C-alpha cells in the first residue's frame, strides 16, 4: 500500500518542483537576502503542490478513462485497483489543504499578495487535470508547466526573501521552466498512442515523434542560452551549462533510441538533469 502511494506521488518528477526553489535560494544568497524560514516554507509548498497535482492527475484521468491497465507509463494505483478512487480524492484535497496552510505562512514575509499567488497555484494544481477544461487534455500543459514550475516558483521564492524582483532571476525562471517542460515532453512523447486513444491532445501528438525529439533538444539549449549573461560575468558558472548540456545530449540520444516503458528512466534522467543544473547553479551563486 505504501509503495502504491509513493508511485502515485511520482518521485521521478519531484526534482522539478525542488529545482525552481533551489535556484531562487541560490540567487537570494548571492544578493545577500537569504532567509532560511521562508526558503524552507517555499520548498515544502512547492513539493506538496506537485504531489497534489500528481494525485489529482491520477484521480481525474481515471475518472475520464484516460488511463488504462497495463499502460506504458508508470503504474497508476487507482487504475490498477490498489488505491480506491475515494481514497485518492480524499488524499488530494487533504494534501491541498495542508499545502494552503503552508502557503499562508509565507504571507508575513511576502505580504498579502502571496495569498493571490497561492490561490492561482492551488487552482493550477487541480485545473491541470480537473474541471471542464483540463489543461493537460487541450495542449496547454507545456505553457502551464513553464509558468507554474519555472516562472512563478523561482520569482516568488526570491520575492518572499527580498520583496523585489530581479531581471536575472526572471531569466533563470524561464530557463528552469523550459527544463521543466522537457520532463513533460518526455511524458507526452512516451504516451502518444495512449493519449490519442483517450482523446487527449498534446503538443507531442501535434508534432509527432521526430519533431518532438527536436523540440526537446532545442529546449535545453535555449534554456542555457537565456542565462548566457551569467556565463560572461561569472565564467565559473559556465560549468553549470557545460555539465547540463552534456547530460542533456545523452538523454536526448536515449530518448530517440527508446519507446514505451523504456522511456520511463529517460523521464527520470530529464528531471535529474534539471536538478543537477539547479544544484550547480546554487553552488555557483553562493561562492561568487
C-alpha positions in Angstrom: 0.0 0.0 0.0 2.8 2.5 0.9 4.5 1.6 -2.3 1.4 2.4 -4.3 1.2 5.9 -2.7 4.8 6.6 -3.4 4.3 5.6 -7.0 1.3 8.0 -7.1 3.5 10.8 -5.9 5.7 10.2 -9.0 9.1 10.6 -7.3 10.9 10.6 -10.6 9.4 14.0 -11.4 9.6 15.7 -7.9 13.0 17.2 -8.6 11.1 19.6 -11.0 9.4 21.4 -8.1 12.6 21.5 -6.0 14.9 22.8 -8.7 13.0 26.1 -9.1 13.1 26.9 -5.4 16.7 25.9 -5.1 17.6 28.2 -8.0 15.8 31.2 -6.3 17.5 30.4 -2.9 20.9 30.5 -4.6 20.3 33.9 -6.1 18.9 35.1 -2.7 22.2 34.1 -1.2 24.1 35.9 -3.9 22.2 39.1 -3.3 22.6 38.7 0.4 18.9 38.4 1.2 18.6 34.7 2.0 16.1 33.9 4.8 16.1 30.2 5.9 12.5 30.1 7.2 10.7 31.3 4.0 13.1 29.3 1.9 12.1 26.1 3.8 8.4 27.0 3.5 8.8 27.5 -0.2 10.5 24.1 -0.6 7.7 22.5 1.3 4.9 24.4 -0.5 6.4 23.6 -4.0 6.8 19.9 -3.2 3.3 19.4 -1.8 1.8 21.4 -4.7 3.4 19.0 -7.2 2.3 15.9 -5.3 -1.3 17.4 -5.2 -1.1 17.9 -8.9 0.1 14.3 -9.4 -2.6 12.9 -7.2 -5.3 14.9 -9.0 -4.0 13.9 -12.4 -4.2 10.2 -11.4 -7.7 10.5 -10.0 -9.3 12.7 -12.8 -7.5 10.8 -15.6 -9.0 7.6 -14.1 -12.5 9.2 -14.0 -12.2 10.2 -17.6 -10.9 6.9 -18.7 -7.6 8.4 -19.9 -5.6 5.8 -18.0 -5.9 2.1 -18.6 -4.4 -1.0 -17.0 -1.1 -2.0 -18.4 -0.3 1.5 -19.6 3.3 2.1 -20.9 3.8 4.8 -18.4 4.4 4.3 -14.7 1.8 2.2 -12.9 -1.3 4.0 -11.7 -2.6 2.7 -8.4 -6.2 3.9 -8.9 -6.4 2.4 -12.4 -4.9 -0.9 -11.2 -7.3 -1.0 -8.3 -4.7 -0.9 -5.5 -5.9 2.6 -4.4 -9.5 3.3 -4.3 -10.7 6.4 -6.2 -12.3 7.8 -3.0 -9.0 7.4 -1.1 -7.2 9.3 -3.8 -9.7 12.1 -3.9 -9.6 12.5 -0.1 -5.8 12.4 -0.2 -5.7 15.0 -3.0 -7.8 17.6 -1.2 -6.4 16.9 2.2 -2.9 17.4 1.0 -4.1 20.6 -0.8 -5.4 21.9 2.5 -2.1 21.2 4.2 -0.3 23.0 1.3 -2.6 26.0 1.6 -1.7 26.2 5.3 2.0 26.2 4.4 1.4 28.9 1.9 -0.4 31.1 4.4 2.8 31.1 6.5 4.5 33.0 3.7 2.2 36.0 4.0 4.3 37.6 6.8 7.3 37.5 4.5 5.9 38.4 1.1 2.7 40.3 2.0 -0.9 39.6 1.2 -0.2 39.3 -2.5 1.2 35.9 -1.7 -2.4 34.8 -1.0 -3.3 35.6 -4.6 -0.3 33.7 -5.9 -1.1 30.7 -3.7 -4.7 30.7 -4.9 -3.5 30.6 -8.5 -1.1 27.7 -7.7 -3.9 25.8 -6.0 -6.2 26.3 -8.9 -3.5 25.1 -11.3 -2.7 22.0 -9.3 -6.3 20.9 -9.9 -7.1 22.6 -13.3 -4.2 20.7 -14.9 -6.3 17.6 -14.9 -9.7 18.6 -13.5 -12.6 20.9 -14.3 -14.5 21.5 -17.5 -11.3 22.4 -19.4 -8.3 20.3 -18.2 -5.2 22.0 -19.4 -3.3 18.7 -19.9 -6.0 17.5 -22.3 -6.1 20.5 -24.5 -2.5 21.2 -25.4 -1.9 23.8 -22.6 0.2 21.5 -20.4 3.5 22.9 -21.7 2.6 26.5 -21.0 1.2 25.6 -17.6 4.5 23.8 -16.7 6.6 26.7 -17.9 4.7 29.1 -15.7 4.0 27.1 -12.6 7.2 25.1 -12.4 9.5 27.8 -13.6 8.4 31.5 -13.7 6.2 31.5 -10.5 8.3 29.4 -8.1 11.6 31.0 -8.9 10.4 34.6 -8.9 8.2 34.4 -5.9 10.6 32.4 -3.8 13.1 35.1 -4.4 10.4 37.8 -3.8 9.4 36.5 -0.3 13.0 36.9 0.8 13.8 40.2 -1.0 10.3 41.8 -1.6 11.7 42.8 -5.0 12.0 41.0 -8.4 15.2 40.7 -10.4 15.8 40.5 -14.2 18.5 37.8 -13.9 16.2 35.8 -11.6 13.4 36.1 -14.1 15.7 34.8 -16.8 16.7 31.9 -14.6 13.0 31.2 -14.0 12.4 30.9 -17.7 15.4 28.6 -18.1 14.1 26.4 -15.3 10.6 26.5 -16.8 11.9 25.2 -20.1 13.8 22.4 -18.4 10.6 21.5 -16.6 8.7 21.4 -19.9 11.2 18.8 -21.1 10.0 16.5 -18.4 6.5 16.9 -19.7 7.7 16.4 -23.3 9.2 13.0 -22.4 6.0 12.0 -20.6 3.8 13.0 -23.6 6.3 11.5 -26.1 6.0 8.2 -24.3 2.2 8.3 -24.2 1.4 9.5 -27.7 -0.6 6.4 -28.6 -2.4 6.1 -25.3 -3.2 9.8 -25.3 -4.6 9.5 -28.8 -6.8 6.6 -27.8 -8.1 8.6 -24.8 -8.9 11.7 -26.9 -6.2 13.7 -25.3 -4.4 16.4 -27.2 -0.8 17.2 -26.5 1.9 19.0 -28.4 3.7 15.7 -28.9 0.7 14.4 -30.8 0.7 17.6 -32.9 4.4 17.5 -33.7 4.9 13.7 -34.0 7.9 11.8 -32.6 10.6 13.3 -34.8 9.9 16.9 -34.2 9.0 16.4 -30.5 12.5 15.0 -30.0 14.0 18.0 -31.8 11.9 20.3 -29.6 13.2 18.5 -26.5 16.8 19.1 -27.7 16.3 22.7 -28.6 14.5 23.5 -25.3 17.6 22.5 -23.3 19.9 24.7 -25.4 17.5 27.7 -25.3 17.3 27.3 -21.5 21.1 27.5 -21.2 21.4 30.4 -23.7 18.9 32.5 -21.8 21.3 32.7 -18.9 24.3 33.5 -21.1 24.8 36.9 -19.4 25.8 35.0 -16.3 28.4 33.0 -18.1 30.1 36.2 -19.2 30.0 37.9 -15.8 30.8 34.8 -13.8 32.9 32.4 -16.1 32.9 29.7 -13.4 29.1 29.5 -13.8 29.7 28.3 -17.4 30.4 24.9 -15.8 26.7 24.6 -15.0 25.8 25.0 -18.6 28.5 22.6 -19.8 27.5 19.8 -17.4 23.8 20.2 -18.1 24.3 20.1 -21.9 26.5 17.0 -21.6 23.7 15.2 -19.7 21.0 16.7 -21.9 22.6 15.4 -25.1 23.0 11.9 -23.7 19.4 11.9 -22.5 18.2 13.2 -26.0 20.0 10.3 -27.6 18.4 7.8 -25.2 15.0 9.4 -25.9 15.4 8.6 -29.6 16.6 5.1 -29.0 13.7 4.2 -26.6 10.0 3.7 -26.7 7.2 2.7 -24.4 8.1 1.8 -20.9 11.8 2.2 -21.7 11.2 5.9 -21.7 10.4 6.0 -18.0 14.1 6.1 -17.0 14.6 8.8 -19.6 11.9 10.8 -17.9 13.7 10.4 -14.6 17.0 11.3 -16.2 15.5 14.5 -17.6 14.3 15.6 -14.1 17.7 14.7 -12.8 19.5 16.8 -15.4 17.4 19.8 -14.3 18.1 19.2 -10.6 21.9 18.8 -11.3 21.8 22.2 -13.1 19.9 23.8 -10.3 22.4 22.4 -7.7 25.4 23.5 -9.7 23.9 27.0 -10.2 23.1 27.1 -6.5 26.7 26.3 -5.6 28.0 28.8 -8.1 25.8 31.6 -6.8 26.8 31.2 -3.2 30.6 31.2 -3.9 30.8 34.1 -6.4 
